[in-house]
Short mmCIF file of C-alpha atoms and ligand atoms in Angstrom, two decimals:
data_model
loop_
_atom_site.label_atom_id
_atom_site.label_comp_id
_atom_site.label_asym_id
_atom_site.label_seq_id
_atom_site.Cartn_x
_atom_site.Cartn_y
_atom_site.Cartn_z
CA UNK A 935 -14.04 25.85 4.90
CA UNK A 936 -11.73 24.78 2.12
CA UNK A 937 -11.79 21.19 1.43
CA UNK A 938 -8.83 19.03 1.58
CA UNK A 939 -7.53 16.90 -1.48
CA UNK A 940 -8.41 13.61 0.12
CA UNK A 941 -11.77 15.03 0.59
CA UNK A 942 -12.06 15.96 -3.14
CA UNK A 943 -10.89 12.72 -4.26
CA UNK A 944 -13.41 11.08 -2.10
CA UNK A 945 -16.32 13.23 -3.76
CA UNK A 946 -14.77 12.29 -7.27
CA UNK A 947 -15.47 8.74 -6.07
CA UNK A 948 -18.62 8.87 -4.97
CA UNK A 949 -19.80 10.97 -8.33
CA UNK A 950 -18.05 8.76 -10.83
CA UNK A 951 -17.63 5.51 -9.36
CA UNK A 952 -20.49 2.61 -9.05
CA UNK A 953 -20.97 1.78 -5.63
CA UNK A 954 -19.74 -1.90 -5.13
CA UNK A 955 -17.75 -1.90 -8.01
CA UNK A 956 -14.07 -1.66 -6.92
CA UNK A 957 -12.37 -1.30 -10.40
CA UNK A 958 -14.73 1.58 -11.11
CA UNK A 959 -13.41 3.33 -7.85
CA UNK A 960 -9.80 2.46 -8.88
CA UNK A 961 -10.37 4.20 -12.40
CA UNK A 962 -12.42 7.31 -10.73
CA UNK A 963 -9.48 7.86 -8.65
CA UNK A 964 -6.82 7.49 -11.41
CA UNK A 965 -9.02 9.96 -13.85
CA UNK A 966 -9.09 12.47 -10.82
CA UNK A 967 -5.65 12.53 -10.28
CA UNK A 968 -4.92 12.59 -14.15
CA UNK A 969 -7.46 15.15 -15.06
CA UNK A 970 -7.64 17.37 -12.09
CA UNK A 971 -5.27 17.32 -9.23
CA UNK A 972 -2.17 14.80 -8.43
CA UNK A 973 -2.30 12.63 -5.52
CA UNK A 974 0.50 10.09 -4.11
CA UNK A 975 -1.56 6.94 -5.42
CA UNK A 976 0.32 3.82 -6.51
CA UNK A 977 -1.44 4.67 -9.49
CA UNK A 978 -2.63 2.85 -12.93
CA UNK A 979 0.99 2.00 -14.25
CA UNK A 980 2.91 0.66 -11.15
CA UNK A 981 -0.62 -0.60 -10.31
CA UNK A 982 -0.62 -3.09 -13.04
CA UNK A 983 2.68 -4.43 -11.78
CA UNK A 984 1.34 -4.42 -8.27
CA UNK A 985 -1.66 -6.37 -9.69
CA UNK A 986 0.33 -8.77 -11.07
CA UNK A 987 2.37 -9.74 -8.03
CA UNK A 988 -1.09 -9.89 -6.02
CA UNK A 989 -2.48 -12.37 -8.45
CA UNK A 990 0.88 -14.37 -8.48
CA UNK A 991 0.80 -14.60 -4.59
CA UNK A 992 -2.45 -15.04 -4.20
CA UNK A 993 -2.31 -14.12 -0.55
CA UNK A 994 -4.23 -14.99 2.10
CA UNK A 995 -2.93 -12.44 4.78
CA UNK A 996 -1.81 -8.87 3.49
CA UNK A 997 -0.57 -6.09 5.30
CA UNK A 998 -0.06 -2.34 3.93
CA UNK A 999 1.98 0.16 5.38
CA UNK A 1000 0.38 3.49 4.57
CA UNK A 1001 -3.52 3.73 3.55
CA UNK A 1002 -3.62 7.46 2.49
CA UNK A 1003 -7.06 7.47 0.33
CA UNK A 1004 -6.93 3.61 0.06
CA UNK A 1005 -6.60 3.52 -3.54
CA UNK A 1006 -4.16 0.55 -3.15
CA UNK A 1007 -5.86 -0.98 -0.65
CA UNK A 1008 -8.93 -1.36 -2.81
CA UNK A 1009 -6.86 -2.18 -5.85
CA UNK A 1010 -5.14 -5.35 -3.85
CA UNK A 1011 -8.21 -6.35 -2.09
CA UNK A 1012 -10.46 -6.39 -5.29
CA UNK A 1013 -7.97 -9.57 -6.22
CA UNK A 1014 -8.21 -11.26 -3.14
CA UNK A 1015 -9.77 -14.89 -2.74
CA UNK A 1016 -12.74 -14.99 -0.71
CA UNK A 1017 -11.12 -15.58 3.15
CA UNK A 1018 -8.37 -13.48 2.33
CA UNK A 1019 -7.61 -10.40 4.40
CA UNK A 1020 -5.68 -6.84 3.96
CA UNK A 1021 -4.42 -5.10 7.16
CA UNK A 1022 -3.51 -1.32 6.32
CA UNK A 1023 -1.99 0.82 8.85
CA UNK A 1024 -2.71 4.83 8.49
CA UNK A 1025 -1.53 7.02 11.41
CA UNK A 1026 -3.30 10.14 10.16
CA UNK A 1027 -6.62 10.07 11.41
CA UNK A 1028 -8.09 12.46 8.72
CA UNK A 1029 -6.88 10.03 5.69
CA UNK A 1030 -7.98 6.65 7.68
CA UNK A 1031 -11.58 8.76 7.72
CA UNK A 1032 -11.47 9.27 4.06
CA UNK A 1033 -9.77 5.62 3.34
CA UNK A 1034 -12.84 4.26 5.04
CA UNK A 1035 -15.34 5.78 2.88
CA UNK A 1036 -13.58 4.94 -0.32
CA UNK A 1037 -13.42 1.33 0.89
CA UNK A 1038 -17.11 1.46 1.61
CA UNK A 1039 -18.03 2.72 -1.46
CA UNK A 1040 -16.11 0.00 -3.31
CA UNK A 1041 -17.91 -2.45 -0.96
CA UNK A 1042 -14.72 -3.91 0.26
CA UNK A 1043 -15.37 -3.45 4.32
CA UNK A 1044 -15.39 -7.39 4.57
CA UNK A 1045 -11.71 -7.70 3.13
CA UNK A 1046 -10.02 -4.81 4.66
CA UNK A 1047 -9.23 -3.63 7.95
CA UNK A 1048 -7.77 -0.12 8.59
CA UNK A 1049 -6.02 0.15 11.46
CA UNK A 1050 -5.32 3.77 12.98
CA UNK A 1051 -1.84 4.39 14.44
CA UNK A 1052 1.85 4.22 13.56
CA UNK A 1053 3.21 1.31 12.11
CA UNK A 1054 6.11 0.93 15.03
CA UNK A 1055 3.13 -0.03 17.59
CA UNK A 1056 0.96 -1.80 15.68
CA UNK A 1057 3.64 -4.31 13.96
CA UNK A 1058 4.52 -5.87 17.38
CA UNK A 1059 0.93 -6.16 18.07
CA UNK A 1060 -0.24 -7.90 15.14
CA UNK A 1061 -0.28 -11.61 16.54
CA UNK A 1062 -2.10 -10.64 19.72
CA UNK A 1063 -4.45 -8.14 18.47
CA UNK A 1064 -5.44 -9.90 14.91
CA UNK A 1065 -4.55 -13.26 15.22
CA UNK A 1066 -1.87 -13.09 12.27
CA UNK A 1067 0.97 -15.62 12.42
CA UNK A 1068 2.80 -14.41 9.18
CA UNK A 1069 2.21 -12.27 6.04
CA UNK A 1070 2.01 -13.91 2.89
CA UNK A 1071 2.65 -10.12 1.06
CA UNK A 1072 3.64 -6.77 2.62
CA UNK A 1073 3.20 -3.49 0.46
CA UNK A 1074 5.34 -0.64 1.72
CA UNK A 1075 4.08 2.87 0.74
CA UNK A 1076 4.02 4.86 3.56
CA UNK A 1077 7.33 7.23 4.90
CA UNK A 1078 10.12 6.29 2.64
CA UNK A 1079 12.50 6.48 5.72
CA UNK A 1080 10.24 3.67 7.60
CA UNK A 1081 10.43 1.14 4.88
CA UNK A 1082 13.86 -0.43 6.54
CA UNK A 1083 12.83 -0.01 10.09
CA UNK A 1084 9.59 -1.64 9.72
CA UNK A 1085 11.01 -4.24 7.63
CA UNK A 1086 13.42 -5.09 10.36
CA UNK A 1087 10.75 -5.08 13.06
CA UNK A 1088 8.75 -7.34 11.00
CA UNK A 1089 11.55 -9.82 10.77
CA UNK A 1090 12.26 -9.32 14.19
CA UNK A 1091 8.18 -9.86 15.28
CA UNK A 1092 8.57 -13.27 13.36
CA UNK A 1093 5.68 -11.76 10.82
CA UNK A 1094 7.57 -12.88 7.92
CA UNK A 1095 7.94 -16.75 6.69
CA UNK A 1096 10.01 -18.10 4.07
CA UNK A 1097 8.11 -16.99 1.00
CA UNK A 1098 6.69 -13.98 1.86
CA UNK A 1099 6.72 -11.44 -0.50
CA UNK A 1100 7.80 -7.67 0.38
CA UNK A 1101 6.70 -5.31 -2.37
CA UNK A 1102 7.87 -1.38 -1.96
CA UNK A 1103 6.63 1.76 -3.90
CA UNK A 1104 8.58 4.71 -4.82
CA UNK A 1105 12.22 2.77 -4.37
CA UNK A 1106 13.51 5.71 -7.04
CA UNK A 1107 11.26 8.51 -6.50
CA UNK A 1108 11.22 9.78 -3.71
CA UNK A 1109 13.79 6.81 -3.16
CA UNK A 1110 14.22 4.48 -0.11
CA UNK A 1111 18.13 3.95 -0.56
CA UNK A 1112 18.93 2.64 2.76
CA UNK A 1113 15.90 -0.22 2.08
CA UNK A 1114 17.18 -0.91 -1.20
CA UNK A 1115 20.76 -1.49 -0.31
CA UNK A 1116 19.36 -3.78 2.53
CA UNK A 1117 17.10 -6.08 0.66
CA UNK A 1118 19.61 -6.07 -2.41
CA UNK A 1119 22.49 -7.25 -0.39
CA UNK A 1120 21.05 -9.15 2.48
CA UNK A 1121 21.32 -12.83 1.88
CA UNK A 1122 17.89 -13.51 3.57
CA UNK A 1123 16.35 -11.78 0.48
CA UNK A 1124 15.80 -12.12 -3.27
CA UNK A 1125 15.15 -9.02 -4.61
CA UNK A 1126 14.03 -8.03 -8.23
CA UNK A 1127 13.35 -4.20 -9.38
CA UNK A 1128 10.10 -3.57 -11.77
CA UNK A 1129 11.04 -0.60 -13.37
CA UNK A 1130 8.09 1.95 -14.22
CA UNK A 1131 7.00 5.60 -13.90
CA UNK A 1132 6.17 7.86 -11.00
CA UNK A 1133 2.41 8.03 -10.71
CA UNK A 1134 0.67 10.19 -13.36
CA UNK A 1135 4.23 11.38 -14.35
CA UNK A 1136 6.71 10.72 -17.01
CA UNK A 1137 9.24 10.53 -14.08
CA UNK A 1138 11.13 7.37 -13.43
CA UNK A 1139 9.98 5.10 -10.27
CA UNK A 1140 9.83 1.62 -9.74
CA UNK A 1141 8.72 -1.20 -7.24
CA UNK A 1142 10.99 -3.63 -5.71
CA UNK A 1143 9.65 -7.23 -4.94
CA UNK A 1144 11.71 -8.81 -2.44
CA UNK A 1145 11.47 -12.49 -1.17
CA UNK A 1146 11.80 -13.24 2.46
CA UNK A 1147 14.35 -16.35 2.16
CA UNK A 1148 13.83 -17.32 6.22
O1 719 B 911 5.49 10.42 0.46
C1 719 B 911 5.18 9.49 -0.28
N1 719 B 911 4.31 8.61 0.53
C2 719 B 911 3.96 8.73 2.26
C3 719 B 911 3.03 8.44 2.53
C4 719 B 911 2.39 8.52 3.28
C5 719 B 911 1.02 7.63 4.07
O2 719 B 911 1.36 6.89 4.98
C6 719 B 911 0.83 7.33 6.37
N2 719 B 911 2.04 6.88 7.09
C7 719 B 911 3.25 7.41 7.09
N3 719 B 911 3.95 6.63 7.88
C8 719 B 911 3.22 6.12 8.57
C9 719 B 911 3.34 4.80 9.70
N4 719 B 911 4.83 4.74 10.24
C10 719 B 911 5.80 5.66 10.07
C11 719 B 911 5.83 6.66 11.20
O3 719 B 911 5.53 6.38 12.45
N5 719 B 911 2.64 4.26 10.42
C12 719 B 911 1.36 4.38 9.72
N6 719 B 911 1.11 5.26 8.43
C13 719 B 911 2.04 6.17 8.09
C14 719 B 911 0.82 9.13 5.99
O4 719 B 911 -0.20 9.23 7.01
C15 719 B 911 0.36 8.89 4.78
O5 719 B 911 -1.23 8.35 4.64
C16 719 B 911 5.04 9.43 -1.59
C17 719 B 911 5.26 10.57 -2.46
C18 719 B 911 5.49 10.80 -3.40
C19 719 B 911 5.98 11.86 -4.03
C20 719 B 911 6.82 11.46 -5.66
C21 719 B 911 7.40 12.77 -6.20
C22 719 B 911 6.88 13.93 -5.84
F1 719 B 911 7.50 15.07 -6.35
C23 719 B 911 6.24 14.08 -4.85
C24 719 B 911 5.82 13.06 -3.65
C25 719 B 911 5.03 9.54 -4.46
C26 719 B 911 4.42 8.38 -3.74
O6 719 B 911 3.95 7.37 -4.27
C27 719 B 911 4.62 8.36 -2.49
O7 719 B 911 4.19 6.99 -1.37
MG1 MG B 912 3.74 5.53 -3.30
#
């Protein structure tokens, strides 16, 4: 039977990356996407902005919405301090299966918890199921029309604290207009746009970094 693109991406990691070396996993995926097949990873250009935000925030508890193949999960986790954790939500079981193997190849299982299921169901359970008080950093990279409802859900569930950083991918392409309007106009956020390019292309895209003011 024909393999899927995530399966081919995983094979490229297992073939070209060094087991236990997260940065070589990131490199192998970027090379695969540049040379073989485009895939919707945040990519190396926007990835550098992601790295700088993660390093600046130095988060202990991170939430990622939309794991896909685990590229940004590995990229973030590789920068986390020893006891820090990232919980990543993925509702497609096939993608979750691939992501777990990419994460295992990077040797980052101890820092990453892949939770299978829709964000709408799992966000309200974060406190009771995972002992999360609040998140220090949230990376939004799932369906673009879910960024706003899930942000409001995070607020309502008391999972954001004064200073929590929301970092959103694709605010230009494919675009998240309702989310952008909200974080840029709400008195509860201080928002900043980081102009970049759509992964592996010359098209404009960017990340929006928003600080929750409480
Ligand atoms: O569409 C894009 N990303 C979506 C990611 C979805 C992943 O997240 C998972 N997911 C979705 N909703 C939820 C959910 N909750 C919501 C539903 O309950 N709960 C849990 N997991 C969820 C999916 O299963 C996927 O694994 C994109 C497109 C382009 C693009 C740009 C230009 C082009 F021409 C083409 C494509 C570039 C990008 O960087 C992009 O991120
Ligand atoms: Mg994206």
